[in-house]
mmCIF file of C-alpha atoms in Angstrom:
data_model
loop_
_atom_site.group_PDB
_atom_site.id
_atom_site.type_symbol
_atom_site.label_atom_id
_atom_site.label_comp_id
_atom_site.label_asym_id
_atom_site.label_seq_id
_atom_site.Cartn_x
_atom_site.Cartn_y
_atom_site.Cartn_z
ATOM 1 C CA UNK A 319 151.017 147.693 -82.704
ATOM 2 C CA UNK A 320 147.801 148.718 -81.765
ATOM 3 C CA UNK A 321 149.042 150.345 -78.095
ATOM 4 C CA UNK A 322 151.425 152.447 -79.723
ATOM 5 C CA UNK A 323 148.668 153.446 -82.361
ATOM 6 C CA UNK A 324 146.224 154.163 -79.635
ATOM 7 C CA UNK A 325 148.561 156.292 -78.056
ATOM 8 C CA UNK A 326 149.325 158.352 -81.295
ATOM 9 C CA UNK A 327 145.686 158.459 -81.775
ATOM 10 C CA UNK A 328 144.973 159.947 -78.450
ATOM 11 C CA UNK A 329 147.829 162.699 -78.798
ATOM 12 C CA UNK A 330 148.011 163.382 -82.423
ATOM 13 C CA UNK A 331 146.064 162.021 -84.895
ATOM 14 C CA UNK A 332 142.610 162.284 -83.692
ATOM 15 C CA UNK A 333 142.864 166.407 -84.052
ATOM 16 C CA UNK A 334 144.535 165.611 -87.390
ATOM 17 C CA UNK A 335 142.044 163.780 -88.671
ATOM 18 C CA UNK A 336 139.337 165.812 -87.394
ATOM 19 C CA UNK A 337 140.858 168.807 -88.779
ATOM 20 C CA UNK A 338 141.799 167.629 -91.958
ATOM 21 C CA UNK A 339 138.619 165.132 -92.683
ATOM 22 C CA UNK A 340 135.925 166.684 -90.179
ATOM 23 C CA UNK A 341 132.361 165.008 -90.196
ATOM 24 C CA UNK A 342 128.955 165.875 -88.972
ATOM 25 C CA UNK A 343 128.125 163.816 -85.578
ATOM 26 C CA UNK A 344 125.212 162.121 -86.916
ATOM 27 C CA UNK A 345 127.255 160.687 -90.224
ATOM 28 C CA UNK A 346 129.978 159.690 -88.111
ATOM 29 C CA UNK A 347 127.896 158.232 -85.480
ATOM 30 C CA UNK A 348 126.089 156.073 -87.816
ATOM 31 C CA UNK A 349 129.441 154.636 -89.538
ATOM 32 C CA UNK A 350 131.094 153.839 -86.541
ATOM 33 C CA UNK A 351 128.512 152.048 -84.963
ATOM 34 C CA UNK A 352 128.315 149.512 -87.934
ATOM 35 C CA UNK A 353 132.300 149.205 -87.971
ATOM 36 C CA UNK A 354 133.510 149.120 -84.535
ATOM 37 C CA UNK A 355 134.984 146.004 -82.958
ATOM 38 C CA UNK A 356 136.834 145.220 -79.795
ATOM 39 C CA UNK A 357 140.120 144.143 -81.956
ATOM 40 C CA UNK A 358 140.423 147.956 -83.145
ATOM 41 C CA UNK A 359 141.452 151.098 -81.069
ATOM 42 C CA UNK A 360 138.223 152.777 -82.401
ATOM 43 C CA UNK A 361 134.529 153.406 -81.295
ATOM 44 C CA UNK A 362 132.954 150.180 -80.556
ATOM 45 C CA UNK A 363 128.950 150.506 -79.307
ATOM 46 C CA UNK A 364 128.528 154.796 -79.453
ATOM 47 C CA UNK A 365 130.381 157.627 -80.820
ATOM 48 C CA UNK A 366 131.590 158.334 -76.936
ATOM 49 C CA UNK A 367 133.009 155.094 -76.471
ATOM 50 C CA UNK A 368 136.421 154.025 -77.365
ATOM 51 C CA UNK A 369 137.671 150.500 -76.228
ATOM 52 C CA UNK A 370 141.063 150.422 -74.892
ATOM 53 C CA UNK A 371 143.766 148.444 -77.037
ATOM 54 C CA UNK A 372 144.715 146.749 -74.111
ATOM 55 C CA UNK A 373 143.030 145.620 -70.567
ATOM 56 C CA UNK A 374 146.122 147.033 -68.732
ATOM 57 C CA UNK A 375 144.731 150.681 -69.419
ATOM 58 C CA UNK A 376 142.935 153.116 -70.957
ATOM 59 C CA UNK A 377 143.573 156.683 -72.341
ATOM 60 C CA UNK A 378 140.937 158.999 -72.170
ATOM 61 C CA UNK A 379 140.290 159.949 -75.918
ATOM 62 C CA UNK A 380 139.421 163.630 -76.587
ATOM 63 C CA UNK A 381 136.288 164.867 -78.757
ATOM 64 C CA UNK A 382 138.396 164.935 -81.508
ATOM 65 C CA UNK A 383 138.357 160.996 -81.786
ATOM 66 C CA UNK A 384 134.616 161.484 -82.989
ATOM 67 C CA UNK A 385 135.024 164.326 -85.428
ATOM 68 C CA UNK A 386 136.445 162.687 -88.329
ATOM 69 C CA UNK A 387 135.183 160.875 -91.760
ATOM 70 C CA UNK A 388 138.040 158.482 -91.029
ATOM 71 C CA UNK A 389 137.068 156.692 -87.469
ATOM 72 C CA UNK A 390 140.162 155.186 -85.612
ATOM 73 C CA UNK A 391 138.886 151.441 -87.298
ATOM 74 C CA UNK A 392 139.048 152.946 -90.703
ATOM 75 C CA UNK A 393 141.958 150.536 -92.795
ATOM 76 C CA UNK A 394 142.984 153.894 -94.957
ATOM 77 C CA UNK A 395 143.426 155.582 -91.735
ATOM 78 C CA UNK A 396 145.451 152.953 -90.051
ATOM 79 C CA UNK A 397 147.400 152.512 -92.870
ATOM 80 C CA UNK A 398 148.226 155.912 -93.186
ATOM 81 C CA UNK A 399 148.731 156.507 -89.507
ATOM 82 C CA UNK A 400 150.965 153.451 -89.141
ATOM 83 C CA UNK A 401 153.156 154.358 -92.014
ATOM 84 C CA UNK A 402 153.825 157.863 -90.517
ATOM 85 C CA UNK A 403 154.621 156.105 -87.062
ATOM 86 C CA UNK A 404 156.819 153.489 -88.770
ATOM 87 C CA UNK A 405 158.765 155.960 -90.677
ATOM 88 C CA UNK A 406 158.830 159.319 -88.607
ATOM 89 C CA UNK A 407 158.807 157.669 -85.263
ATOM 90 C CA UNK A 408 160.966 155.374 -86.198
ATOM 91 C CA UNK A 409 163.647 158.205 -87.469
ATOM 92 C CA UNK A 410 163.106 159.765 -84.328
ATOM 93 C CA UNK A 411 164.034 156.575 -82.317
ATOM 94 C CA UNK A 412 167.191 156.030 -84.541
ATOM 95 C CA UNK A 413 168.451 159.367 -84.051
ATOM 96 C CA UNK A 414 167.731 159.039 -80.204
ATOM 97 C CA UNK A 415 169.377 155.745 -79.877
ATOM 98 C CA UNK A 416 172.128 156.369 -82.278
ATOM 99 C CA UNK A 417 172.916 159.805 -80.820
ATOM 100 C CA UNK A 418 173.386 158.240 -77.340
ATOM 101 C CA UNK A 419 175.655 155.478 -78.417
ATOM 102 C CA UNK A 420 177.845 158.034 -80.588
ATOM 103 C CA UNK A 421 178.038 160.654 -77.686
ATOM 104 C CA UNK A 422 178.658 158.366 -74.810
ATOM 105 C CA UNK A 423 179.713 154.910 -75.704
ATOM 106 C CA UNK A 424 181.155 155.073 -79.235
ATOM 107 C CA UNK A 425 185.175 155.498 -79.502
ATOM 108 C CA UNK A 426 185.932 158.642 -81.321
ATOM 109 C CA UNK A 427 189.383 157.497 -81.635
ATOM 110 C CA UNK A 428 187.750 155.402 -84.781
ATOM 111 C CA UNK A 429 187.749 158.579 -86.550
ATOM 112 C CA UNK A 430 191.699 158.052 -87.320
ATOM 113 C CA UNK A 431 191.200 154.758 -88.491
ATOM 114 C CA UNK A 432 192.606 154.398 -92.139
ATOM 115 C CA UNK A 433 189.156 152.580 -93.160
ATOM 116 C CA UNK A 434 186.793 155.467 -91.973
ATOM 117 C CA UNK A 435 185.617 156.940 -94.623
ATOM 118 C CA UNK A 436 185.403 160.847 -95.547
ATOM 119 C CA UNK A 437 182.160 162.292 -93.997
ATOM 120 C CA UNK A 438 181.107 158.671 -92.892
ATOM 121 C CA UNK A 439 178.516 160.149 -90.229
ATOM 122 C CA UNK A 440 176.670 162.084 -92.727
ATOM 123 C CA UNK A 441 176.853 159.533 -94.920
ATOM 124 C CA UNK A 442 175.230 157.145 -92.698
ATOM 125 C CA UNK A 443 172.783 159.112 -91.483
ATOM 126 C CA UNK A 444 171.907 159.981 -95.295
ATOM 127 C CA UNK A 445 171.668 156.472 -95.760
ATOM 128 C CA UNK A 446 169.569 155.664 -93.414
ATOM 129 C CA UNK A 447 167.033 158.609 -93.561
ATOM 130 C CA UNK A 448 166.507 157.474 -97.210
ATOM 131 C CA UNK A 449 165.851 153.868 -96.560
ATOM 132 C CA UNK A 450 163.537 154.317 -93.537
ATOM 133 C CA UNK A 451 160.526 155.789 -95.531
ATOM 134 C CA UNK A 452 160.942 153.003 -98.065
ATOM 135 C CA UNK A 453 161.458 150.147 -95.718
ATOM 136 C CA UNK A 454 158.003 151.517 -93.529
ATOM 137 C CA UNK A 455 156.038 150.963 -97.026
ATOM 138 C CA UNK A 456 156.916 147.141 -96.951
ATOM 139 C CA UNK A 457 156.737 147.085 -93.182
ATOM 140 C CA UNK A 458 153.071 148.609 -92.330
ATOM 141 C CA UNK A 459 150.670 145.788 -93.911
ATOM 142 C CA UNK A 460 152.369 143.558 -91.271
ATOM 143 C CA UNK A 461 151.506 146.122 -88.369
ATOM 144 C CA UNK A 462 147.712 146.673 -90.083
ATOM 145 C CA UNK A 463 147.436 143.030 -89.765
ATOM 146 C CA UNK A 464 148.404 143.221 -86.417
ATOM 147 C CA UNK A 465 145.993 146.330 -85.660
ATOM 148 C CA UNK A 466 143.020 144.431 -86.931
ATOM 149 C CA UNK A 467 143.275 141.237 -85.200
ATOM 150 C CA UNK A 468 145.034 138.709 -87.589
ATOM 151 C CA UNK A 469 148.131 138.277 -85.331
ATOM 152 C CA UNK A 470 148.245 136.257 -82.119
ATOM 153 C CA UNK A 471 149.175 139.125 -79.708
ATOM 154 C CA UNK A 472 147.185 138.730 -76.392
ATOM 155 C CA UNK A 473 146.914 141.414 -73.727
ATOM 156 C CA UNK A 474 147.508 139.867 -70.330
ATOM 157 C CA UNK A 475 149.541 137.292 -68.778
ATOM 158 C CA UNK A 476 146.537 134.880 -68.271
ATOM 159 C CA UNK A 477 145.869 134.895 -71.615
ATOM 160 C CA UNK A 478 149.318 133.360 -72.125
ATOM 161 C CA UNK A 479 149.220 129.449 -73.418
ATOM 162 C CA UNK A 480 150.605 128.593 -69.885
ATOM 163 C CA UNK A 481 151.798 130.384 -67.297
ATOM 164 C CA UNK A 482 155.633 130.112 -68.047
ATOM 165 C CA UNK A 483 155.241 131.102 -71.566
ATOM 166 C CA UNK A 484 155.147 134.691 -70.207
ATOM 167 C CA UNK A 485 158.953 133.996 -69.798
ATOM 168 C CA UNK A 486 159.711 131.757 -72.619
ATOM 169 C CA UNK A 487 158.454 133.980 -75.007
ATOM 170 C CA UNK A 488 161.631 135.929 -74.839
ATOM 171 C CA UNK A 489 163.920 133.525 -75.616
ATOM 172 C CA UNK A 490 162.093 131.943 -78.211
ATOM 173 C CA UNK A 491 161.422 135.050 -80.112
ATOM 174 C CA UNK A 492 165.144 135.724 -80.013
ATOM 175 C CA UNK A 493 166.303 132.425 -81.087
ATOM 176 C CA UNK A 494 163.357 132.382 -83.922
ATOM 177 C CA UNK A 495 164.413 135.414 -85.295
ATOM 178 C CA UNK A 496 168.077 135.348 -84.885
ATOM 179 C CA UNK A 497 167.783 131.792 -86.772
ATOM 180 C CA UNK A 498 166.197 133.499 -89.500
ATOM 181 C CA UNK A 499 168.142 136.602 -89.911
ATOM 182 C CA UNK A 500 171.253 134.381 -90.009
ATOM 183 C CA UNK A 501 170.038 132.685 -93.284
ATOM 184 C CA UNK A 502 168.890 136.043 -94.688
ATOM 185 C CA UNK A 503 171.887 137.948 -93.870
ATOM 186 C CA UNK A 504 174.104 134.992 -95.396
ATOM 187 C CA UNK A 505 171.826 134.897 -98.699
ATOM 188 C CA UNK A 506 172.383 139.091 -99.027
ATOM 189 C CA UNK A 507 175.969 137.692 -99.196
ATOM 190 C CA UNK A 508 175.773 135.756 -102.301
ATOM 191 C CA UNK A 509 177.474 137.068 -105.210
ATOM 192 C CA UNK A 510 174.275 137.623 -107.095
ATOM 193 C CA UNK A 511 172.665 139.697 -104.470
ATOM 194 C CA UNK A 512 175.308 141.100 -102.451
ATOM 195 C CA UNK A 513 176.434 144.052 -104.858
ATOM 196 C CA UNK A 514 172.891 145.413 -105.712
ATOM 197 C CA UNK A 515 171.598 144.900 -102.078
ATOM 198 C CA UNK A 516 173.819 144.479 -99.059
ATOM 199 C CA UNK A 517 176.887 146.128 -100.291
ATOM 200 C CA UNK A 518 175.454 149.925 -99.236
ATOM 201 C CA UNK A 519 175.582 148.461 -95.833
ATOM 202 C CA UNK A 520 178.977 147.143 -95.979
ATOM 203 C CA UNK A 521 180.125 150.520 -97.535
ATOM 204 C CA UNK A 522 181.161 151.153 -93.560
ATOM 205 C CA UNK A 523 184.206 149.095 -92.805
ATOM 206 C CA UNK A 524 184.692 150.660 -89.254
ATOM 207 C CA UNK A 525 180.931 151.421 -88.639
ATOM 208 C CA UNK A 526 179.635 154.185 -86.182
ATOM 209 C CA UNK A 527 176.309 153.872 -84.214
ATOM 210 C CA UNK A 528 174.730 156.041 -87.373
ATOM 211 C CA UNK A 529 175.659 152.998 -89.354
ATOM 212 C CA UNK A 530 172.819 150.675 -87.612
ATOM 213 C CA UNK A 531 170.021 151.631 -89.819
ATOM 214 C CA UNK A 532 171.901 152.662 -92.793
ATOM 215 C CA UNK A 533 170.646 149.865 -95.151
ATOM 216 C CA UNK A 534 169.483 149.663 -98.684
ATOM 217 C CA UNK A 535 165.636 149.711 -97.917
ATOM 218 C CA UNK A 536 164.918 146.202 -98.909
ATOM 219 C CA UNK A 537 167.953 144.257 -97.425
ATOM 220 C CA UNK A 538 166.759 146.497 -93.946
ATOM 221 C CA UNK A 539 163.179 145.172 -94.736
ATOM 222 C CA UNK A 540 164.414 141.680 -95.437
ATOM 223 C CA UNK A 541 166.680 141.266 -92.195
ATOM 224 C CA UNK A 542 163.160 142.779 -90.344
ATOM 225 C CA UNK A 543 160.502 140.344 -91.625
ATOM 226 C CA UNK A 544 161.490 137.555 -88.736
ATOM 227 C CA UNK A 545 160.334 140.221 -86.250
ATOM 228 C CA UNK A 546 157.085 140.774 -87.973
ATOM 229 C CA UNK A 547 156.414 137.083 -88.749
ATOM 230 C CA UNK A 548 156.778 135.997 -85.449
ATOM 231 C CA UNK A 549 153.509 137.342 -83.746
ATOM 232 C CA UNK A 550 151.280 135.580 -86.782
ATOM 233 C CA UNK A 551 152.935 132.527 -85.764
ATOM 234 C CA UNK A 552 153.146 132.330 -82.328
ATOM 235 C CA UNK A 553 151.487 133.942 -79.341
ATOM 236 C CA UNK A 554 152.966 137.362 -77.965
ATOM 237 C CA UNK A 555 151.969 139.462 -75.297
ATOM 238 C CA UNK A 556 151.646 143.152 -76.346
ATOM 239 C CA UNK A 557 153.434 144.721 -73.997
ATOM 240 C CA UNK A 558 156.529 142.018 -74.552
ATOM 241 C CA UNK A 559 156.205 142.995 -78.031
ATOM 242 C CA UNK A 560 156.929 146.548 -77.889
ATOM 243 C CA UNK A 561 159.841 145.788 -75.210
ATOM 244 C CA UNK A 562 161.173 143.327 -77.965
ATOM 245 C CA UNK A 563 161.161 145.813 -80.334
ATOM 246 C CA UNK A 564 162.796 148.629 -78.290
ATOM 247 C CA UNK A 565 165.335 146.105 -77.420
ATOM 248 C CA UNK A 566 166.114 145.213 -80.989
ATOM 249 C CA UNK A 567 166.356 149.169 -81.999
ATOM 250 C CA UNK A 568 168.959 149.181 -79.019
ATOM 251 C CA UNK A 569 170.648 146.273 -80.203
ATOM 252 C CA UNK A 570 171.429 147.061 -83.503
ATOM 253 C CA UNK A 571 172.727 150.158 -82.581
ATOM 254 C CA UNK A 572 175.090 148.376 -79.672
ATOM 255 C CA UNK A 573 176.811 145.797 -82.028
ATOM 256 C CA UNK A 574 177.484 149.033 -84.170
ATOM 257 C CA UNK A 575 179.074 151.208 -81.660
ATOM 258 C CA UNK A 576 182.614 150.036 -81.543
ATOM 259 C CA UNK A 577 182.894 149.440 -77.736
ATOM 260 C CA UNK A 578 183.875 145.649 -77.517
ATOM 261 C CA UNK A 579 182.287 144.907 -74.104
ATOM 262 C CA UNK A 580 180.751 141.237 -74.546
ATOM 263 C CA UNK A 581 183.587 138.970 -75.296
ATOM 264 C CA UNK A 582 181.691 135.963 -75.355
ATOM 265 C CA UNK A 583 181.828 132.749 -76.953
ATOM 266 C CA UNK A 584 177.724 133.053 -77.382
ATOM 267 C CA UNK A 585 176.655 136.763 -77.726
ATOM 268 C CA UNK A 586 177.109 138.230 -81.084
ATOM 269 C CA UNK A 587 178.077 141.796 -79.781
ATOM 270 C CA UNK A 588 179.889 144.727 -81.332
ATOM 271 C CA UNK A 589 182.927 142.918 -81.320
ATOM 272 C CA UNK A 590 181.646 140.042 -83.631
ATOM 273 C CA UNK A 591 179.947 142.428 -85.555
ATOM 274 C CA UNK A 592 182.704 144.438 -86.643
ATOM 275 C CA UNK A 593 184.775 141.320 -87.520
ATOM 276 C CA UNK A 594 181.593 140.933 -90.157
ATOM 277 C CA UNK A 595 182.185 144.438 -91.266
ATOM 278 C CA UNK A 596 185.983 144.293 -91.725
ATOM 279 C CA UNK A 597 185.965 140.580 -93.161
ATOM 280 C CA UNK A 598 182.721 140.174 -94.909
ATOM 281 C CA UNK A 599 182.011 136.491 -94.498
ATOM 282 C CA UNK A 600 181.971 136.141 -90.948
ATOM 283 C CA UNK A 601 179.165 136.500 -88.017
ATOM 284 C CA UNK A 602 176.166 136.703 -89.860
ATOM 285 C CA UNK A 603 174.174 136.338 -86.722
ATOM 286 C CA UNK A 604 172.140 139.467 -84.818
ATOM 287 C CA UNK A 605 171.727 138.115 -81.547
ATOM 288 C CA UNK A 606 173.979 134.886 -81.025
ATOM 289 C CA UNK A 607 176.668 133.063 -82.398
ATOM 290 C CA UNK A 608 174.606 129.958 -82.665
ATOM 291 C CA UNK A 609 173.978 129.715 -85.992
ATOM 292 C CA UNK A 610 177.478 130.711 -87.193
ATOM 293 C CA UNK A 611 178.710 127.672 -85.111
ATOM 294 C CA UNK A 612 176.445 125.458 -86.896
ATOM 295 C CA UNK A 613 177.004 126.881 -90.042
ATOM 296 C CA UNK A 614 180.676 127.289 -89.948
ATOM 297 C CA UNK A 615 180.765 130.969 -90.303
ATOM 298 C CA UNK A 616 181.314 131.988 -86.683
ATOM 299 C CA UNK A 617 184.826 134.132 -86.649
ATOM 300 C CA UNK A 618 186.163 134.607 -83.056
ATOM 301 C CA UNK A 619 187.052 138.616 -82.497
ATOM 302 C CA UNK A 620 190.598 139.250 -82.185
ATOM 303 C CA UNK A 621 191.740 139.732 -78.883
ATOM 304 C CA UNK A 622 193.586 142.900 -79.452
ATOM 305 C CA UNK A 623 190.096 144.388 -79.997
ATOM 306 C CA UNK A 624 189.519 144.176 -75.928
ATOM 307 C CA UNK A 625 192.251 145.884 -74.885
ATOM 308 C CA UNK A 626 191.913 150.084 -75.333
ATOM 309 C CA UNK A 627 195.401 150.416 -76.504
ATOM 310 C CA UNK A 628 195.745 147.591 -78.314
ATOM 311 C CA UNK A 629 192.492 147.947 -80.500
ATOM 312 C CA UNK A 630 193.604 151.344 -81.373
ATOM 313 C CA UNK A 631 197.288 150.581 -82.514
ATOM 314 C CA UNK A 632 198.767 151.310 -85.365
ATOM 315 C CA UNK A 633 200.177 147.539 -85.871
ATOM 316 C CA UNK A 634 196.687 146.271 -85.278
ATOM 317 C CA UNK A 635 194.835 148.676 -87.849
ATOM 318 C CA UNK A 636 197.582 147.655 -90.483
ATOM 319 C CA UNK A 637 197.112 144.101 -90.064
ATOM 320 C CA UNK A 638 193.200 144.558 -90.123
ATOM 321 C CA UNK A 639 193.332 146.871 -93.447
ATOM 322 C CA UNK A 640 195.896 143.927 -95.357
ATOM 323 C CA UNK A 641 193.392 141.143 -94.402
ATOM 324 C CA UNK A 642 190.597 143.303 -95.449
ATOM 325 C CA UNK A 643 191.946 144.326 -98.577
ATOM 326 C CA UNK A 644 192.427 140.820 -99.492
ATOM 327 C CA UNK A 645 188.999 139.759 -98.460
ATOM 328 C CA UNK A 646 187.408 142.995 -100.025
ATOM 329 C CA UNK A 647 189.007 142.445 -103.663
ATOM 330 C CA UNK A 648 187.316 138.943 -103.789
ATOM 331 C CA UNK A 649 184.063 140.357 -102.606
ATOM 332 C CA UNK A 650 183.602 143.184 -104.172
ATOM 333 C CA UNK A 651 186.461 143.873 -107.006
ATOM 334 C CA UNK A 652 187.889 147.452 -106.832
ATOM 335 C CA UNK A 653 187.583 149.524 -103.761
ATOM 336 C CA UNK A 654 185.575 152.775 -104.718
ATOM 337 C CA UNK A 655 184.924 153.995 -101.245
ATOM 338 C CA UNK A 656 186.771 157.732 -100.303
ATOM 339 C CA UNK A 657 188.586 157.219 -97.191
ATOM 340 C CA UNK A 658 190.367 160.670 -97.056
ATOM 341 C CA UNK A 659 193.531 161.563 -97.090
ATOM 342 C CA UNK A 660 194.959 159.640 -93.977
ATOM 343 C CA UNK A 661 193.278 156.209 -95.645
ATOM 344 C CA UNK A 662 195.024 156.728 -98.897
ATOM 345 C CA UNK A 663 198.355 157.073 -97.660
ATOM 346 C CA UNK A 664 198.077 153.775 -95.688
ATOM 347 C CA UNK A 665 196.817 152.066 -98.637
ATOM 348 C CA UNK A 666 199.667 153.283 -100.533
ATOM 349 C CA UNK A 667 201.962 152.001 -97.581
ATOM 350 C CA UNK A 668 200.308 148.554 -97.876
ATOM 351 C CA UNK A 669 200.216 148.198 -101.667
#
């Protein structure tokens, strides 16, 4: 995360802190020389030197990098900066990824599905927008630990434990996080936990890409913990770290976009995740179906989902609704969702 922080420091935060918390040059120099280290995106030996967060490149700092009482390596500044990045930049990434998927991938015929909620997109956006700032509070301590050198992040490929690790780290990260997310997600479906924490995400029976981050904040954070724990246990290249976190955001949108491309026994794509939203107690995995198979919770997506006409047929929708309502009654009790006039009329017909 120090690479991301250095970029934001250079572009935004140096000038912001210099304006809000200005300092005299002499006072700043004495403080900085005493506290700077190579781990931090901060001054090192003099108030005109800023070590890079990575050996691959260095951003040239402006004069504002040396003009605040809070230097770059100040823990309070790092905490506040990382919180703003996690919240606001996370919100921007969410909107960009979800909107691109919504415009170019998502099948808008889903709007006519009887289990599509009234004003659902706006409700999903509201849920995500209120969850992200709270999730950021719980996430920032991990990022601060990374920036201050407690994680096992490394700079260049030569620093890997062995050469092939630079390739191995990608599938290793996916398998590690997929395993723990599976069990966390399955635990969130325990009756004592589900209604208080996980039900807000299951409000969306037929999700849109905007449902990707529409969680209860503790639910969303809990499922992200394996991502943050990994670099404190295992080595991870800094660039690979950024690539993987970008991939996670795209993937989370992808499995909610309703475009059933991956008809695979092993990939937990949008079709598998749609089965989870429809029928609740299946397909808890994030990336693969591996742990669902071991845990006995895998459910193969209906073949009808992979045909454009069959997945949008009235017959398929009525079959989905009938089974979904039976499962939903057992899991949640009375259904308090507002499906609008179309959904209510079909519900009456099925009843």
